[in-house]
Coordinates of C-alpha atoms in Angstrom, one line a residue:
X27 CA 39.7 -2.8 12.6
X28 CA 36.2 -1.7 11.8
X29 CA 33.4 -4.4 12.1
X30 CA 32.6 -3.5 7.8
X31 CA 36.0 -4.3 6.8
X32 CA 36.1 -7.5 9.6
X33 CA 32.9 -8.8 7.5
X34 CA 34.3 -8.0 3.8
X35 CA 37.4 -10.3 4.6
X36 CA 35.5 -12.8 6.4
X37 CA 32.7 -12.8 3.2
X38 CA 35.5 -12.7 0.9
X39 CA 37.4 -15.0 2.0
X40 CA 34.5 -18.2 2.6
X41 CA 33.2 -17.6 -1.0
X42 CA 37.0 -17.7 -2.6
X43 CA 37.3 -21.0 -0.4
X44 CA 33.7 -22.5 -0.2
X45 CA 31.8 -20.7 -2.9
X46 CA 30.9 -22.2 -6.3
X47 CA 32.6 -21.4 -9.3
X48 CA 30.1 -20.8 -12.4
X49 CA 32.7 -21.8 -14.8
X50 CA 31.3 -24.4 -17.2
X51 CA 28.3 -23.1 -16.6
X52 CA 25.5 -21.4 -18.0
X53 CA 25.2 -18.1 -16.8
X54 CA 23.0 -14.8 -17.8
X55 CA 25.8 -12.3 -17.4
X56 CA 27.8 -11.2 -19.9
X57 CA 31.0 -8.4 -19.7
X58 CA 30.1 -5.1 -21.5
X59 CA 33.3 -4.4 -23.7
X60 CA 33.5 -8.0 -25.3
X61 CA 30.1 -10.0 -24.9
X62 CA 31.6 -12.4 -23.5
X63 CA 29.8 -14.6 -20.6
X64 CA 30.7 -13.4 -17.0
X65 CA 31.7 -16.3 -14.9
X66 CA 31.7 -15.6 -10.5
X67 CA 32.0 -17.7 -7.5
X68 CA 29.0 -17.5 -5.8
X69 CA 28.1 -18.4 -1.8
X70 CA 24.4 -18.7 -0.9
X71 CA 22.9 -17.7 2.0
X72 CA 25.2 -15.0 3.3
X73 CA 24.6 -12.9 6.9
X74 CA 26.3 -9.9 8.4
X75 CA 25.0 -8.3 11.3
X76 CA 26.3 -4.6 12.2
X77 CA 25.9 -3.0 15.4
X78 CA 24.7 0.7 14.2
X79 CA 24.6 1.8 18.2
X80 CA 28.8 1.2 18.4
X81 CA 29.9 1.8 14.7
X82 CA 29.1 3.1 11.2
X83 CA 29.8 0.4 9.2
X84 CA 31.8 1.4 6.2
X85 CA 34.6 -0.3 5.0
X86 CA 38.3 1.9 5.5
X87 CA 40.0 -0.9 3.0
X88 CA 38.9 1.4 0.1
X89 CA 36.8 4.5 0.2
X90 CA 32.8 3.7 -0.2
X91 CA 31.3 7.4 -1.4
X92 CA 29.0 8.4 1.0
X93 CA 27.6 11.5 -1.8
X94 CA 26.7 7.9 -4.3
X95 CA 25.2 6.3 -1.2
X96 CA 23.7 9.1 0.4
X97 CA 21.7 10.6 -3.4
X98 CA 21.1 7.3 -4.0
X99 CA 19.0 6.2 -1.0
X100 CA 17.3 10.0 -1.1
X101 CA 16.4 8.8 -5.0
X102 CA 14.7 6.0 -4.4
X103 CA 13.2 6.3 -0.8
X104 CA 12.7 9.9 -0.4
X105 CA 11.8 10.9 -4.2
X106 CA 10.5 7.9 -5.0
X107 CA 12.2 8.1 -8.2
X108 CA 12.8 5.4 -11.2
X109 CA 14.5 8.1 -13.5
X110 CA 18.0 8.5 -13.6
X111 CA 17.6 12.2 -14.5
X112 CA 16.5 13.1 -10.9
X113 CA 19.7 11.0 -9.7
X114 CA 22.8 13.2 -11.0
X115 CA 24.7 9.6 -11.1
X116 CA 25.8 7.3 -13.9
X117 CA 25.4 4.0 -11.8
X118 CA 22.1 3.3 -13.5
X119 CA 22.6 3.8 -17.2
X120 CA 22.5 0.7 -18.2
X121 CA 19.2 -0.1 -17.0
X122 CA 17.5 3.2 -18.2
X123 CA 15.2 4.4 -21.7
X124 CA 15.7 7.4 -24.1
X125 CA 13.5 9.3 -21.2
X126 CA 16.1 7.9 -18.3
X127 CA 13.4 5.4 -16.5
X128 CA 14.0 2.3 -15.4
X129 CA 10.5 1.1 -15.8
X130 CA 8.4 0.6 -12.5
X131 CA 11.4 -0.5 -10.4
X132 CA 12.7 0.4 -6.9
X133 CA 11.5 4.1 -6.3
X134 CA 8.3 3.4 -8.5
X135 CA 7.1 1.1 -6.7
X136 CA 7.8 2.6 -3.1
X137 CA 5.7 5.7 -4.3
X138 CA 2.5 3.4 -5.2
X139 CA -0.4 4.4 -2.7
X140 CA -2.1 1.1 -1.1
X141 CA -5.5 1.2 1.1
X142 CA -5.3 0.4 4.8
X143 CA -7.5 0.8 7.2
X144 CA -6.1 4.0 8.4
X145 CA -6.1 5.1 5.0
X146 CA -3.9 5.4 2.5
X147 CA -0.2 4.9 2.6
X148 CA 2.7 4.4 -0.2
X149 CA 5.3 1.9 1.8
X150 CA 7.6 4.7 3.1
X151 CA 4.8 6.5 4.8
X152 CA 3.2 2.9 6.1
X153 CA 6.3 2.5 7.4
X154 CA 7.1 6.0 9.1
X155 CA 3.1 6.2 10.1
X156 CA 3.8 2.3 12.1
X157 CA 7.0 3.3 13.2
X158 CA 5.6 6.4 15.0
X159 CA 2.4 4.4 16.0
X160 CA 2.6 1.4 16.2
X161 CA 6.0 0.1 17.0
X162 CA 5.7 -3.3 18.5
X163 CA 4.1 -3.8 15.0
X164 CA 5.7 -7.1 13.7
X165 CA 4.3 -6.5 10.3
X166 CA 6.6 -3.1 9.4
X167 CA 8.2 -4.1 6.2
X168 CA 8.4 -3.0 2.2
X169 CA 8.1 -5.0 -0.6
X170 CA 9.3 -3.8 -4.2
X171 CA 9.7 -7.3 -6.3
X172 CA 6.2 -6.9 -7.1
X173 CA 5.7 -10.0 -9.7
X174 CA 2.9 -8.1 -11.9
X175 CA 5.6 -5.2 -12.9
X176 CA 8.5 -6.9 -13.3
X177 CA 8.0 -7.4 -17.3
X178 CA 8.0 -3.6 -17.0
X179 CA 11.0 -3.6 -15.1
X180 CA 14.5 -2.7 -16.8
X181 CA 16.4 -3.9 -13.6
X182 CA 15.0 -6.7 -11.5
X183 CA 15.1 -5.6 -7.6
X184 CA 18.4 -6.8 -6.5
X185 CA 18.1 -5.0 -2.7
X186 CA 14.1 -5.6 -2.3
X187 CA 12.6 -5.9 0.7
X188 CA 13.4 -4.5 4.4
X189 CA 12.0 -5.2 7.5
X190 CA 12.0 -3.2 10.7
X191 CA 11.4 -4.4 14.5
X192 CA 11.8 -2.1 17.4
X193 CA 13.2 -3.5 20.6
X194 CA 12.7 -0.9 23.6
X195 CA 13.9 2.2 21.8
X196 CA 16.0 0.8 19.5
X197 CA 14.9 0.6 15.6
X198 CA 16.6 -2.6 14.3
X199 CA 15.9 -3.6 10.4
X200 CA 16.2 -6.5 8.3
X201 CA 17.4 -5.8 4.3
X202 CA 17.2 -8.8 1.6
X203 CA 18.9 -8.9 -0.7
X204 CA 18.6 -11.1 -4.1
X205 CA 22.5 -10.8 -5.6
X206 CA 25.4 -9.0 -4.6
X207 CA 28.2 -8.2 -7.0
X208 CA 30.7 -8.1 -3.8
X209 CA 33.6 -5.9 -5.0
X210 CA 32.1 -2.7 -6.6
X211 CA 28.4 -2.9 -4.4
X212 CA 28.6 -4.6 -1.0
X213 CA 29.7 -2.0 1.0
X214 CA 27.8 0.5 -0.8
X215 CA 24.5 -1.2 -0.2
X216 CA 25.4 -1.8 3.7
X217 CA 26.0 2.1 3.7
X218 CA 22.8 2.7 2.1
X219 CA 20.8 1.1 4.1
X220 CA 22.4 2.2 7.1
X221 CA 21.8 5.6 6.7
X222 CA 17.9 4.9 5.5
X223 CA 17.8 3.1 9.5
X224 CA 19.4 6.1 11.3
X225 CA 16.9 8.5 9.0
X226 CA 14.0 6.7 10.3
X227 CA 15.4 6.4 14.0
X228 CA 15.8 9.8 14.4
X229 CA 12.5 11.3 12.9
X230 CA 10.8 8.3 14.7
X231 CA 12.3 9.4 17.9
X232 CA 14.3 6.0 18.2
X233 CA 17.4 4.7 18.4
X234 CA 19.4 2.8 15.8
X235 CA 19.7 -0.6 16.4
X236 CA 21.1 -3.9 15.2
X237 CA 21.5 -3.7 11.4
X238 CA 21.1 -7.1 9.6
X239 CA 21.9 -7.9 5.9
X240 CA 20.8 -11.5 3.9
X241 CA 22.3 -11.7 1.0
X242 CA 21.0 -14.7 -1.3
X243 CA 23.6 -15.3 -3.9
X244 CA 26.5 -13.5 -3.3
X245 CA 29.7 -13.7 -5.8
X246 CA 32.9 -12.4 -7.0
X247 CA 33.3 -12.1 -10.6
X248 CA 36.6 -13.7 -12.2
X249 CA 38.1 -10.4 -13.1
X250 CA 37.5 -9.2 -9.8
X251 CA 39.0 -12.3 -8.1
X252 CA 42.5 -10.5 -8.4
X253 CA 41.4 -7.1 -7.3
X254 CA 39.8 -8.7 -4.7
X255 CA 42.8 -10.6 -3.1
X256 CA 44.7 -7.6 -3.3
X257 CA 42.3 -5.5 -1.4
X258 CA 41.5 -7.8 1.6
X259 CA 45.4 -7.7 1.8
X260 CA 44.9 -4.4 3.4
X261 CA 45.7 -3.1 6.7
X262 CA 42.1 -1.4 7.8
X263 CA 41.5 1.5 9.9
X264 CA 38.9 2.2 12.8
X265 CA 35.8 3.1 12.2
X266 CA 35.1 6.8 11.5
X267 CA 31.9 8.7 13.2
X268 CA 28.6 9.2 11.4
X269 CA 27.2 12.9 12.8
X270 CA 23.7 13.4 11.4
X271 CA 22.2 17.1 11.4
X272 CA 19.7 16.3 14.8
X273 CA 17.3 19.3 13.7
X274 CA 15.8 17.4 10.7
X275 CA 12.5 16.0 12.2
X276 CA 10.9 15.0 9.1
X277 CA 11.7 12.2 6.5
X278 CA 11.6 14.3 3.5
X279 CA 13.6 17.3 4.2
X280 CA 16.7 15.3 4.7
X281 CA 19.6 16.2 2.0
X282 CA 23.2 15.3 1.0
X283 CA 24.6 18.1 3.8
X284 CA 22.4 17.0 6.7
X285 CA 25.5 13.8 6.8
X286 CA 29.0 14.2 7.9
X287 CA 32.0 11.2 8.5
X288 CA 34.1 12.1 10.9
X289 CA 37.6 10.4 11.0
X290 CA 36.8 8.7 7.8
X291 CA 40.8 7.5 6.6
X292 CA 40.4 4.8 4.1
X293 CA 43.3 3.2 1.6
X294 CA 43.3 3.6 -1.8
X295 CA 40.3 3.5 -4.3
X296 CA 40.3 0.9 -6.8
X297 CA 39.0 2.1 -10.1
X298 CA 38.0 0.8 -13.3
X299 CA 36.2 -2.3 -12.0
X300 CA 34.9 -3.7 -14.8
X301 CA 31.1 -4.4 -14.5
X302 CA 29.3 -7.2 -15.5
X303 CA 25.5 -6.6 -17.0

């Protein structure tokens, strides 16, 4: 069994027992086809730590796309982007205007250029300049729920902050994470970020390290609850192998071929999960 689908079940299975059901309560979310209020069972404070030396940690219970994962990381921490339009993806309709911006959200606010006293940096490059030159830095971390911009933000930050500490060689990182809609987005934010730590490892000249992911409210909607059940009922698969093109040397020329899974057997997808907004 690979350690991402060990996790899922484990996670799954504490909030169906221990987690708090909304029910009766007031919640923001509503379901998109009727209106109608979204109710979840939510577990505070959740964990996971992944081991990126030993495995890539996607789940084999149902396929996660590494093509969604991969353009979207690329999107927000390579381009910078907050407009759909450079994405190719539907996964951020919702949230975007006429024009296909999401206001000054994730990729925005990467891209903003701050002074230092080395000069001056937008986060990705503070963190790629540190990484390279100051690694024992304890202070190598980004930031995007930026209070002043969130009226212009379509989308609160859901996955906003990450921090990374090297240990010897190894690049270790730290991603928070506000609320996680557990079915459709867990795995697919583990994968994410993943991939963003063996990026930086290798045009750092590190190795990946210990991959560690807080999750503040994470829930399973009621319609999912069945869906949910019947996937953790799943016999998983090992692990596949995560081959990264070693001649890319530089953050930015990184692209969607530059990945390969190798080994990558996973069940069935499930589709049509509906979405609550």
């Amino acid at each position: 069994m690979s350690k991402a689908d060990e996790i899922f079940i484990s996670n799954i299975n504490d909030i169906l027992e221990n987690g708090f059901d909304t029910r009766g309560s007031e919640v923001r979310t509503r379901w998109a086809d009727t209106g109608e209020p979204a109710y979840y069972i939510k577990k505070f404070g959740i964990v996971n730590r992944y081991d990126l030396s030993k495995e890539f940690p996607i789940m084999t219970l149902r396929p996660t796309s590494m093509k969604v994962s991969i353009d979207e990381i690329l999107w927000i921490w390579q381009k910078k982007s907050n407009n759909i339009n450079d994405l190719g993806w539907h996964i951020w309709d919702s949230w975007a205007d006429e024009t296909g911006s999401i206001g000054k959200a994730y990729g925005y606010q990467l891209g903003v250029k701050h002074q230092y006293k080395e000069g001056m940096f937008d986060q990705v490059d503070r963190v790629i300049y540190d990484l390279k030159h100051n690694p024992q830095s304890r202070r190598i971390l980004t930031n995007i729920f930026v209070h002043e911009d969130l009226h212009e933000m379509n989308l609160y930050p859901c996955a906003y902050s990450m921090t990374f500490n090297v240990t010897g060689n190894r690049l270790n990182a730290i991603l928070n994470q506000r609320s996680n809609d557990m079915l459709p987005a867990n795995n697919m934010n583990v994968v994410e970020y993943a991939i963003l730590v063996h990026m930086l490892a290798q045009v750092c000249n590190l190795e990946v390290g210990e991959f560690v992911h807080v999750i503040a409210d994470a829930h399973v909607y009621d319609r999912h609850i069945p869906l949910i059940k019947e996937l953790i009922k799943r016999e998983p698969k090992p692990a596949p192998k995560l081959i990264i093109n070693p001649d890319v040397k530089d953050f930015y020329d990184f692209k969607r071929e530059d990945f390969e899974l190798v080994g990558y057997e996973p069940g069935e997808q499930i589709k049509n999960i509906p979405i609550a907004i």
